[in-house]
Tab-separated table of C-alpha atoms in Angstrom:
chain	number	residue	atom	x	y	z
Z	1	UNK	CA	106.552	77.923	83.482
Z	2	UNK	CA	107.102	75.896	80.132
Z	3	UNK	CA	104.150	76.527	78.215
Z	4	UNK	CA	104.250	73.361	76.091
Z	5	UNK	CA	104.061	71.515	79.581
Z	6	UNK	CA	101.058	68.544	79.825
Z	7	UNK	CA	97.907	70.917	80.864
Z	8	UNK	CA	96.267	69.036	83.310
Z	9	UNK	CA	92.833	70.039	84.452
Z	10	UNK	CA	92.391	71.510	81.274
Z	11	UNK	CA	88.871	70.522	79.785
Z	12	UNK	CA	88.554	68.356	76.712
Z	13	UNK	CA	85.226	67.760	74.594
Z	14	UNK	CA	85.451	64.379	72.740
Z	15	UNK	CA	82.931	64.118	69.789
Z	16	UNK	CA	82.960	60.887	67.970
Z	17	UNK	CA	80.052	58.565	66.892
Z	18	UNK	CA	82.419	55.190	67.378
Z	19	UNK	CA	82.207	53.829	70.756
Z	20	UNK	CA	86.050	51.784	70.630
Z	21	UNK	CA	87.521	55.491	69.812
Z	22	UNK	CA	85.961	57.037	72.768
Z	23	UNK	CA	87.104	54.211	74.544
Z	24	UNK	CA	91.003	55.338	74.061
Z	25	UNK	CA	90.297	58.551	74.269
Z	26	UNK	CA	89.064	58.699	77.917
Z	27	UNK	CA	91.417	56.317	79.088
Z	28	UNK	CA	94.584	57.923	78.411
Z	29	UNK	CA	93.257	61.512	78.637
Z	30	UNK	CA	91.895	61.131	81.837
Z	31	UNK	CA	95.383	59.240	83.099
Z	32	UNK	CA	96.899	62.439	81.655
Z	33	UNK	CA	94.911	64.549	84.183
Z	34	UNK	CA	92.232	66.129	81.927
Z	35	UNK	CA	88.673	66.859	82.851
Z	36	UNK	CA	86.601	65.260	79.578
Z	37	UNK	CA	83.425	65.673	78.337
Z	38	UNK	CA	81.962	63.721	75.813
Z	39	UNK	CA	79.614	63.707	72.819
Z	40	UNK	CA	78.765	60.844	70.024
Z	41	UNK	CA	77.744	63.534	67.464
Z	42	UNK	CA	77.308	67.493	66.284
Z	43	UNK	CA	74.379	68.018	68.252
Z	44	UNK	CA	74.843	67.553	71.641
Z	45	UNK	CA	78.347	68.834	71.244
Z	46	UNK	CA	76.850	72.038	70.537
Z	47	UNK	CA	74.452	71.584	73.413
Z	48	UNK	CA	76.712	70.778	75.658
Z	49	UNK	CA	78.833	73.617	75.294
Z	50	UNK	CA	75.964	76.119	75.639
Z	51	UNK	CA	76.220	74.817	79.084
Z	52	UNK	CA	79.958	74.043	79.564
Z	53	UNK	CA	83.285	75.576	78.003
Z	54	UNK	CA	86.186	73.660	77.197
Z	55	UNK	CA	89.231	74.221	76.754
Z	56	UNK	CA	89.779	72.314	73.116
Z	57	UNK	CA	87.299	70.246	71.241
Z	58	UNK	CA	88.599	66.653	69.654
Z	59	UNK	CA	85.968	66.524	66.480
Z	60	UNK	CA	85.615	63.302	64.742
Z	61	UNK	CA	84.660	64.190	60.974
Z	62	UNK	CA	82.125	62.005	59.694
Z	63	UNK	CA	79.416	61.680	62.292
Z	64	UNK	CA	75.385	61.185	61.572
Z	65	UNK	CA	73.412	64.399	61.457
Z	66	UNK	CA	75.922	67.196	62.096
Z	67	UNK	CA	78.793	66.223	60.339
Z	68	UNK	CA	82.233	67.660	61.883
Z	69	UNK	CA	83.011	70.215	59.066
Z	70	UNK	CA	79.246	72.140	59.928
Z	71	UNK	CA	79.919	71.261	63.634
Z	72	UNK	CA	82.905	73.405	63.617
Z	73	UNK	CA	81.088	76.089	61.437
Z	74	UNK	CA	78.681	76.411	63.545
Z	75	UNK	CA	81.143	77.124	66.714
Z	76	UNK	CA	83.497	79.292	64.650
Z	77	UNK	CA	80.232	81.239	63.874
Z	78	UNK	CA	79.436	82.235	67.201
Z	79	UNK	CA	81.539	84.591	69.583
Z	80	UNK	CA	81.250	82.791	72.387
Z	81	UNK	CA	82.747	79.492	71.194
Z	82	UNK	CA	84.576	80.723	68.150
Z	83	UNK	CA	87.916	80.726	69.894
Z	84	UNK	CA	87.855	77.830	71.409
Z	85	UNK	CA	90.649	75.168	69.237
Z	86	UNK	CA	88.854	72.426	67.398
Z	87	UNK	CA	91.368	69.507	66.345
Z	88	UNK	CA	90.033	66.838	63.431
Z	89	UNK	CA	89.908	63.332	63.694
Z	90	UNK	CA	89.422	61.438	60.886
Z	91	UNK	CA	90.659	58.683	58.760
Z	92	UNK	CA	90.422	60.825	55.521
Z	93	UNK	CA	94.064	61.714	53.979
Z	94	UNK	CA	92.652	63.542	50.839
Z	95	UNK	CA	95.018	66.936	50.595
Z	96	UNK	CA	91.312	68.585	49.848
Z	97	UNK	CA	89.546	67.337	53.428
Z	98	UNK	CA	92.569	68.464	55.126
Z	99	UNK	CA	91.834	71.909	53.293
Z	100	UNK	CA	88.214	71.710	53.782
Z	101	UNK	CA	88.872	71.576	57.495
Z	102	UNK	CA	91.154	74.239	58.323
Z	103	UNK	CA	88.846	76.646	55.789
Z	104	UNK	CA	86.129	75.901	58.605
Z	105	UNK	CA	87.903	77.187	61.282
Z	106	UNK	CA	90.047	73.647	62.595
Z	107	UNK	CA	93.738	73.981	64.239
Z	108	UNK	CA	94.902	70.796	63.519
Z	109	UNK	CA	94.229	67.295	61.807
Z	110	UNK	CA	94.487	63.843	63.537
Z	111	UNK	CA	94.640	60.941	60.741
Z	112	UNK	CA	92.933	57.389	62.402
Z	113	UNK	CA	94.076	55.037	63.531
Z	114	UNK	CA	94.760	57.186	66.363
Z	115	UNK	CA	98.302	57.360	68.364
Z	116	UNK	CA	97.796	58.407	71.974
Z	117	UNK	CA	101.585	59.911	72.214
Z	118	UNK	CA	100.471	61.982	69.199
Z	119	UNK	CA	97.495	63.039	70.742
Z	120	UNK	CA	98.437	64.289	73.487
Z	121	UNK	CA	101.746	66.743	72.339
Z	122	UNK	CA	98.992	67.943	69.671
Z	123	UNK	CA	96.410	68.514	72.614
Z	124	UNK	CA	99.681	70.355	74.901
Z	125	UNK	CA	101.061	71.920	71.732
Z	126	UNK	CA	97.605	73.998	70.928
Z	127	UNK	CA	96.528	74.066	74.606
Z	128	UNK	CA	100.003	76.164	74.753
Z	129	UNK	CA	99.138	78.513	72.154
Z	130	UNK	CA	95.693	79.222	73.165
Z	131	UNK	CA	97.192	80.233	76.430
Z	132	UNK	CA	99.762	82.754	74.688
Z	133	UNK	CA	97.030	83.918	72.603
Z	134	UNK	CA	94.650	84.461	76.117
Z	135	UNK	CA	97.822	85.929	77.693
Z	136	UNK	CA	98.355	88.366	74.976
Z	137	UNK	CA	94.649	89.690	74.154
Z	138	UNK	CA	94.710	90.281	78.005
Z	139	UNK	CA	97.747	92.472	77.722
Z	140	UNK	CA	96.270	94.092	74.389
Z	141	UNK	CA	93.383	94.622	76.556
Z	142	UNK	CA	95.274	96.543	79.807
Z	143	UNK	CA	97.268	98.325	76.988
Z	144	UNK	CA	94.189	99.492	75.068
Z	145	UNK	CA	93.327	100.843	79.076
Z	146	UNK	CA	96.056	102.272	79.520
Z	147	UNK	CA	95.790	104.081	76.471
Z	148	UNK	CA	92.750	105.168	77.413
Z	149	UNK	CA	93.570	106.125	80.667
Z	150	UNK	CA	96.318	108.357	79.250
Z	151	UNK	CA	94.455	110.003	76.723
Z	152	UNK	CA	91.775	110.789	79.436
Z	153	UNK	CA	95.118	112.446	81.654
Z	154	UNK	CA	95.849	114.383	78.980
Z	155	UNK	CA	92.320	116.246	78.347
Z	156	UNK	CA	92.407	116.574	82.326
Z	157	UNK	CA	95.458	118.088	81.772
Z	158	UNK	CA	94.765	120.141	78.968
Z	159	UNK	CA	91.343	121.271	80.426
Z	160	UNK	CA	93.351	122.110	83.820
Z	161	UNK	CA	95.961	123.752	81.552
Z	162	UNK	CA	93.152	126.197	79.773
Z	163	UNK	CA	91.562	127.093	83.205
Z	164	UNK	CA	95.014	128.128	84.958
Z	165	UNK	CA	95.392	129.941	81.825
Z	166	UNK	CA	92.229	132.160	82.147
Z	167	UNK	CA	92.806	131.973	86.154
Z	168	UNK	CA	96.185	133.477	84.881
Z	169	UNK	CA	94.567	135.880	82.540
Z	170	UNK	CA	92.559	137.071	85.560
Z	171	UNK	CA	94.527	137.448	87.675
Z	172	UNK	CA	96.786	139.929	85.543
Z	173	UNK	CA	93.919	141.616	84.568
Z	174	UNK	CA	91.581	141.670	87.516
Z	175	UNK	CA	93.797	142.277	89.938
Z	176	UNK	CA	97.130	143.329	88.887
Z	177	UNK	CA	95.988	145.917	86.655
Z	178	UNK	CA	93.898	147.526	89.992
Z	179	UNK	CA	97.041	147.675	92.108
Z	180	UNK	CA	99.210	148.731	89.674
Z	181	UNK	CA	96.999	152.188	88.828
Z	182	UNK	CA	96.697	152.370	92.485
Z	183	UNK	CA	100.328	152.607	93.220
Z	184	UNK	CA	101.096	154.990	90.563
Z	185	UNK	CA	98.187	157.416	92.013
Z	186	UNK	CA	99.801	156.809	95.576
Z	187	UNK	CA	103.562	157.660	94.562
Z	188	UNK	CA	102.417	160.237	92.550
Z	189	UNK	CA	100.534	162.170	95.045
Z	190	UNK	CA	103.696	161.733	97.435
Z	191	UNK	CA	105.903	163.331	95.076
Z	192	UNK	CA	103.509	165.768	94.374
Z	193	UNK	CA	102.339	166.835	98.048
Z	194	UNK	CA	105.997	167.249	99.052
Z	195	UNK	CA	107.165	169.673	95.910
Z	196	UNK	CA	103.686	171.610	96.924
Z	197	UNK	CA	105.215	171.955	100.629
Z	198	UNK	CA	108.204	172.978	99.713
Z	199	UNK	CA	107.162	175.221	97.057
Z	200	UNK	CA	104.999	177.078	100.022
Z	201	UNK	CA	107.399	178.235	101.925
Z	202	UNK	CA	104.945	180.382	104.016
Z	203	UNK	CA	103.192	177.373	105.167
Z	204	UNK	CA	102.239	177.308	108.858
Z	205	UNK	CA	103.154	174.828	111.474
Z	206	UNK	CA	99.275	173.591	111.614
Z	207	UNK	CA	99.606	172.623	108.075
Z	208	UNK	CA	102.644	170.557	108.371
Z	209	UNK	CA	101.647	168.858	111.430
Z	210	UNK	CA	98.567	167.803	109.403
Z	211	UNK	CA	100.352	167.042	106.083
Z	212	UNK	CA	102.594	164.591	108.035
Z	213	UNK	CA	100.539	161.839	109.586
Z	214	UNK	CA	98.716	161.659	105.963
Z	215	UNK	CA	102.350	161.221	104.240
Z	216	UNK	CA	102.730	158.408	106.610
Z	217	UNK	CA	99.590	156.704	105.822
Z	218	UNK	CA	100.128	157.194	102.240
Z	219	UNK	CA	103.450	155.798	102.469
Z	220	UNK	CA	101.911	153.043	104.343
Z	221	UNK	CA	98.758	152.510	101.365
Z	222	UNK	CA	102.175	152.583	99.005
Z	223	UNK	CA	104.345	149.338	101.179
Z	224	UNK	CA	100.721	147.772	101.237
Z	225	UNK	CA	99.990	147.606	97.370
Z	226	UNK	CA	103.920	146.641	96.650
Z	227	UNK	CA	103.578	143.625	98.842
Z	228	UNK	CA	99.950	143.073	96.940
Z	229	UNK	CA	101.470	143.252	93.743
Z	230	UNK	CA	104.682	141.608	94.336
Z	231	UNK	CA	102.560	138.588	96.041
Z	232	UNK	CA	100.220	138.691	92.621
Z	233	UNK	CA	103.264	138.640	90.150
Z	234	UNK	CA	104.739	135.732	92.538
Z	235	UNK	CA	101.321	133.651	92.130
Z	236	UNK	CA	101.348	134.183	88.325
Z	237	UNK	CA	104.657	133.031	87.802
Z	238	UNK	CA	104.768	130.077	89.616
Z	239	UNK	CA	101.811	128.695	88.486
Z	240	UNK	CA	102.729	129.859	85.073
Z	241	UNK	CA	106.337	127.918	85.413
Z	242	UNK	CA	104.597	124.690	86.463
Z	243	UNK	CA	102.969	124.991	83.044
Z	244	UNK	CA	105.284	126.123	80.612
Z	245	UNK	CA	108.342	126.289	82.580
Z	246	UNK	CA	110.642	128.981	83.400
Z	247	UNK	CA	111.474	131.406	79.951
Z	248	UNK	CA	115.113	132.206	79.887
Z	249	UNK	CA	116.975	134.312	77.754
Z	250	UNK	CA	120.470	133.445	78.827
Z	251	UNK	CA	123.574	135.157	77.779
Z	252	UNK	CA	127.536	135.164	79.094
Z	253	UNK	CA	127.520	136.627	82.546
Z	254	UNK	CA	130.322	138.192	84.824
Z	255	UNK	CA	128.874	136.447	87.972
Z	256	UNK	CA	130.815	139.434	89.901
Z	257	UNK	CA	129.500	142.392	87.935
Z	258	UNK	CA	126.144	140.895	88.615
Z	259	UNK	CA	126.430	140.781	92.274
Z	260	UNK	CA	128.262	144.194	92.768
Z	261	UNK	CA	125.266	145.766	91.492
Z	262	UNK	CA	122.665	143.476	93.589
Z	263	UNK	CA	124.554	144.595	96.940
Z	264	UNK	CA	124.265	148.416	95.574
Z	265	UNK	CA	120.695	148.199	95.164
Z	266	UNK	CA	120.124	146.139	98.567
Z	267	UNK	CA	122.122	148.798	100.704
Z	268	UNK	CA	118.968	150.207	101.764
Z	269	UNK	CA	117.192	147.577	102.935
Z	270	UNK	CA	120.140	145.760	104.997
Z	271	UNK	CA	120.366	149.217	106.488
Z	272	UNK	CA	117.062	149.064	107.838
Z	273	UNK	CA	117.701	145.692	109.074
Z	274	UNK	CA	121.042	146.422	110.870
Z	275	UNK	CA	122.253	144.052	109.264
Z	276	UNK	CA	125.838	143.568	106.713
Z	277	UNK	CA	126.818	142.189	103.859
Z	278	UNK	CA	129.843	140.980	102.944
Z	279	UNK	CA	130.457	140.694	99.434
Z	280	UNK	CA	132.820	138.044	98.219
Z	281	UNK	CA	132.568	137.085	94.648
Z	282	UNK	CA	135.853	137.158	92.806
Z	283	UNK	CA	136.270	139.249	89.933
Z	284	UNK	CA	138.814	136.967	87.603
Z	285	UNK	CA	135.234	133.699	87.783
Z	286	UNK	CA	134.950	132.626	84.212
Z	287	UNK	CA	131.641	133.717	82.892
Z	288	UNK	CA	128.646	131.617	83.530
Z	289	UNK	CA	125.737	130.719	80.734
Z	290	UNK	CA	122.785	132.067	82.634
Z	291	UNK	CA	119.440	134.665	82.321
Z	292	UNK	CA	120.565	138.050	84.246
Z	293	UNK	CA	117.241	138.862	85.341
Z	294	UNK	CA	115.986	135.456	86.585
Z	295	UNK	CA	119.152	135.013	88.562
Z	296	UNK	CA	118.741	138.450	89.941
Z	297	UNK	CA	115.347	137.392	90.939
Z	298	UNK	CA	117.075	134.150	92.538
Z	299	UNK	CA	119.836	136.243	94.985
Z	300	UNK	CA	116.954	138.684	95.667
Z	301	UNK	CA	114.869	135.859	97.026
Z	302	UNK	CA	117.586	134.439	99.388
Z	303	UNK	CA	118.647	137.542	100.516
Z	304	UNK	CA	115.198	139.006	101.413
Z	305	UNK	CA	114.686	134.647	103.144
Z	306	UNK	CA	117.352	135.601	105.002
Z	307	UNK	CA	116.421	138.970	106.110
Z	308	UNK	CA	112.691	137.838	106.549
Z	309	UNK	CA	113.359	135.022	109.119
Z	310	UNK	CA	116.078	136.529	111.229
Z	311	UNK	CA	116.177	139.203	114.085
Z	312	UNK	CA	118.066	142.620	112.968
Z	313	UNK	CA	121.761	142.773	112.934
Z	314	UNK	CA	122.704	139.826	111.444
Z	315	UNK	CA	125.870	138.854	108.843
Z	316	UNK	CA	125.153	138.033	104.839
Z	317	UNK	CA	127.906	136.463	102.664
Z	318	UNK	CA	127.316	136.612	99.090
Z	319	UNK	CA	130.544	134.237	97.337
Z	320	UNK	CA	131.037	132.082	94.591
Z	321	UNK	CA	133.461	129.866	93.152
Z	322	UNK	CA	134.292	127.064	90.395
Z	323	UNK	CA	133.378	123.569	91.059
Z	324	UNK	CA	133.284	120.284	89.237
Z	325	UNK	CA	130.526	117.374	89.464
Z	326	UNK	CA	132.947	116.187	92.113
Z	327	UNK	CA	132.851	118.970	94.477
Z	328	UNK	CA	129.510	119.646	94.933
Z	329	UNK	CA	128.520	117.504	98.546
Z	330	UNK	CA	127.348	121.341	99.887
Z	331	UNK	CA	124.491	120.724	98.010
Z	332	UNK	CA	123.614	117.573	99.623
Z	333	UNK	CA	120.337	115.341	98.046
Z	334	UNK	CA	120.880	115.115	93.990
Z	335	UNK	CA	122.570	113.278	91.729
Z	336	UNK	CA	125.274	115.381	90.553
Z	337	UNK	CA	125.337	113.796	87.211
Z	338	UNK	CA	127.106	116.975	84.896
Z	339	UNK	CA	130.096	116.456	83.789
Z	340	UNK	CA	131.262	119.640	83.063
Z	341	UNK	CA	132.944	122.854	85.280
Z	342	UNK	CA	130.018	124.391	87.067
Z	343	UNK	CA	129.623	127.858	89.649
Z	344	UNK	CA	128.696	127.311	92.751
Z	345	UNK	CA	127.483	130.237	94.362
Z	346	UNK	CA	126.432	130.749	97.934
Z	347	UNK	CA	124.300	133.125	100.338
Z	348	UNK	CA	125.170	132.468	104.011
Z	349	UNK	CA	124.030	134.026	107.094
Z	350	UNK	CA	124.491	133.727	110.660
Z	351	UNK	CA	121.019	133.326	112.353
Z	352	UNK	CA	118.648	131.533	113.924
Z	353	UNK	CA	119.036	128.306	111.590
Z	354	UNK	CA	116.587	125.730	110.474
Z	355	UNK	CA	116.339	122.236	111.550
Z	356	UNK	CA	116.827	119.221	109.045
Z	357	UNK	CA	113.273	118.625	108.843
Z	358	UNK	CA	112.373	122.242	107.631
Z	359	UNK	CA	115.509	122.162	105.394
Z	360	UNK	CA	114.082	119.075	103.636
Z	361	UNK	CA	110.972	120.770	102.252
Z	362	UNK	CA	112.139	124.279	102.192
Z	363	UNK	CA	111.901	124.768	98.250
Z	364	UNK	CA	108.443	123.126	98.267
Z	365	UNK	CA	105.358	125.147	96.817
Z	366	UNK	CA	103.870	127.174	99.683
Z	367	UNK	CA	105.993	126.126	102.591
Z	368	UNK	CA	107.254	129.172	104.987
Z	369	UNK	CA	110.263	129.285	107.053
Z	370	UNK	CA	109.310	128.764	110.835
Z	371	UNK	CA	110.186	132.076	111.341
Z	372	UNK	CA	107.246	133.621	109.467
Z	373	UNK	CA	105.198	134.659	112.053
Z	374	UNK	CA	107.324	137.985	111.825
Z	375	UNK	CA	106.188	138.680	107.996
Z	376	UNK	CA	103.367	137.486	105.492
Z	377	UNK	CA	103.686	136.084	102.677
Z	378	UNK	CA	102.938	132.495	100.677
Z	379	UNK	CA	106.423	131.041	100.384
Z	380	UNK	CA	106.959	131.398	96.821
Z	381	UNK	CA	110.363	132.988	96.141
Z	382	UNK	CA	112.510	129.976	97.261
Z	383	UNK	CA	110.074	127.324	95.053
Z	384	UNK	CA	110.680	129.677	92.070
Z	385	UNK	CA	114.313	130.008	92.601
Z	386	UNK	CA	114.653	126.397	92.241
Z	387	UNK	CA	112.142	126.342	89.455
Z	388	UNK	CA	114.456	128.887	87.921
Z	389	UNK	CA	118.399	127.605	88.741
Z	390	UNK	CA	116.818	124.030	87.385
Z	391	UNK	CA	115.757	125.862	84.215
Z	392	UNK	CA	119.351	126.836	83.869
Z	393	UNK	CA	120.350	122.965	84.521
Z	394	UNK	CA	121.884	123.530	87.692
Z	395	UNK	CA	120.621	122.603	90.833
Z	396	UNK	CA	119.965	124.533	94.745
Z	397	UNK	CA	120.278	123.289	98.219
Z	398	UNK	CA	120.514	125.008	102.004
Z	399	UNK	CA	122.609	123.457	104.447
Z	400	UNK	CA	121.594	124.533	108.179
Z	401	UNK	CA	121.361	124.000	112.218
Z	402	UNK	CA	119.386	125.859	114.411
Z	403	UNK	CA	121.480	128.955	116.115
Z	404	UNK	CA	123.963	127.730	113.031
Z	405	UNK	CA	122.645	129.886	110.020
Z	406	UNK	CA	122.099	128.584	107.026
Z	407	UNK	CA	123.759	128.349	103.752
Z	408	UNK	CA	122.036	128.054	100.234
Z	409	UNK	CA	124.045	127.413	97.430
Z	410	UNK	CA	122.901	126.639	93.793
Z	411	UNK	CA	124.883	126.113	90.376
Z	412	UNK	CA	124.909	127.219	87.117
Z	413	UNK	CA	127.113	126.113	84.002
Z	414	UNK	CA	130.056	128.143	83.205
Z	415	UNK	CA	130.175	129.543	79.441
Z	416	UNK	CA	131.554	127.457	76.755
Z	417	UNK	CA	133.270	129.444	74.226
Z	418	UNK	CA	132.991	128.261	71.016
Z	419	UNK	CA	135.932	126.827	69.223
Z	420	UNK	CA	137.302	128.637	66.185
């Protein structure tokens, strides 16, 4: 819309005392399209506004009673009229009434005998800018809002901030500390009833057939507060990492050496399971820029997912290899926007599978694989792996079918060397 276009239906107040200026006023104002109102001096212009608005006022000067300089006073006075544009008509030309004017609060001066064609680009012309100025106050205004919807987002924030932090605080203390003293009481009476039993070598049958079932539901008390404690340290840290995001200490790591040691440790528990893994990480992988302990943390999760949701006997693959921005469609949904070398590395196995629809909002807070029935637990490791690799700038992602398996796969950088 041109702004300086002919406002039609725009209201006009005419104040003049002469009758023959009126005249021309109306007549070509109105054949412009503009709703007028008219006054023959100070007084009932201000009357008539306490009952109508307008849009601009045309102000003849000298007038009886009122004159137009203390008419225009008057309006600039108050708030309710004082932005409303008040144009001069007069047939004064002194430089010090045209001064004497604006001081009170005018726009713009009309010298008599008036000219209709001037008229009415001076009327469009300050019409125009009152608009613009309406336009932007109203803006200022839903800025000034938004401001102050912000600012009230951000004490929310902060407030919710202080109470996860003593929820936080709580937690560690209230409940972690509990478990923790209990577990070290319950592995250290194992240790210790054993090296008694053996230490007694006289002791009867009777006595072992009663120390047994109570090593079993010790060991039992034991599984029971790791699972408490490894559930509490899961809350904590996610919560914490939604905060203040994931703390990383990252170093060059030999992705290989890593994972040799990960299967080592793990050979237990795929041993319970039945089930093998095959490790395939090469040894000659440049080194990547990454945290050792939180990407522990990260195959520990997928390999207990994949033991979790599976039957026994089933086939892990740990490998890895070196990938560029270009190669990295396993990983399906982002943006691969990095442009340098990255490591992709991958932990497959060969079960039940997952449809699309759980794939989608697998690394979502709280969600369980639809296998869970089988084990308890809140769904936290995979939402802090990804909270983790994307703390490292890399990025996670499962590809899977039912009776298919299912393949995650996330990337890290690989180490720059610095140039000497």
């Amino acid at each position: 819309m041109n702004e300086l276009a002919p406002h039609s239906k725009s209201t006009i107040l005419l104040v003049d005392d002469n009758p023959t200026n009126l005249g021309i006023l109306i007549d070509f104002l109105s054949n412009s399209g503009f709703r007028l109102l008219v006054a023959q001096d100070g007084e009932s212009a201000i009357q008539q506004i306490e009952y109508v608005l307008p849009d601009l006022i045309l102000l003849d000067v000298m007038m009886p009673g009122i004159g137009g300089y203390e008419t225009c006073r008057i309006l600039k006075e108050n708030e309710r009229t004082q932005d409303i544009p008040v144009i001069f008509m007069t047939a004064l030309t002194e430089t010090v009434d045209k001064v004497t004017g604006f001081n009170v609060g005018a726009v713009d001066y009309i010298t008599k005998p008036i000219q209709a064609e001037e008229v009415l680009v001076r009327i469009n012309t300050h019409l125009a800018l009152q608009n613009l100025r309406k336009r932007l106050q109203e803006q200022n205004q839903q800025l000034q809002q938004e401001i102050l919807e912000r600012q009230a987002a951000l004490r929310e924030r902060e407030k919710a901030e202080e109470t996860l932090r003593i929820f936080l605080h709580s937690v560690s203390h209230d409940l972690r500390n509990p478990v923790t003293g209990m577990l070290m009481v319950l592995k250290n009476v194992l240790s210790r009833q054993w090296s008694v039993v053996s230490e007694q070598e006289s002791a009867t049958t009777d006595n072992i057939q009663e120390i047994v079932p109570l090593r079993a539901i010790l060991e039992r008390m034991e599984m029971s507060c790791d699972r408490q404690l490894n559930l509490i340290n899961s809350l904590v840290e996610t919560h914490a990492s939604e905060v203040w995001g994931v703390p990383l200490e990252c170093q060059p790591l030999l992705l290989h050496t890593l994972t040799e040691k990960l299967v080592t440790q793990w050979e237990p528990m795929l041993t319970k399971n039945q089930a093998t893994l095959k490790h395939l990480v090469p040894a000659n992988l440049p080194p990547s820029w990454a945290d050792p302990n939180q990407l522990w943390r990260v195959f520990e999760n997928l390999i207990a997912n994949s033991l979790k949701h599976n039957p026994p006997g089933i086939t892990l693959t740990i490998s890895a290899e070196v990938v560029t921005k270009d190669n990295l469609e396993l990983l399906g949904n982002q943006d691969n926007s990095q442009s340098q070398i990255m490591l992709r590395c991958c932990v497959a196995d060969d079960g039940v599978g997952m449809t699309s629809e759980q794939c989608a909002n697998l690394f979502e807070l709280y969600t369980r694989g639809a296998a869970t029935r089988r084990t308890t637990g809140l769904g936290l490791g995979l939402y802090l792996s990804r909270q983790i690799i994307t703390a490292h700038g890399g990025e996670i992602g499962v590809i899977s079918s039912p009776n298919a398996g299912a393949t995650f796969c996330f990337t890290l950088p690989v180490f720059a060397s610095p140039i000497i």
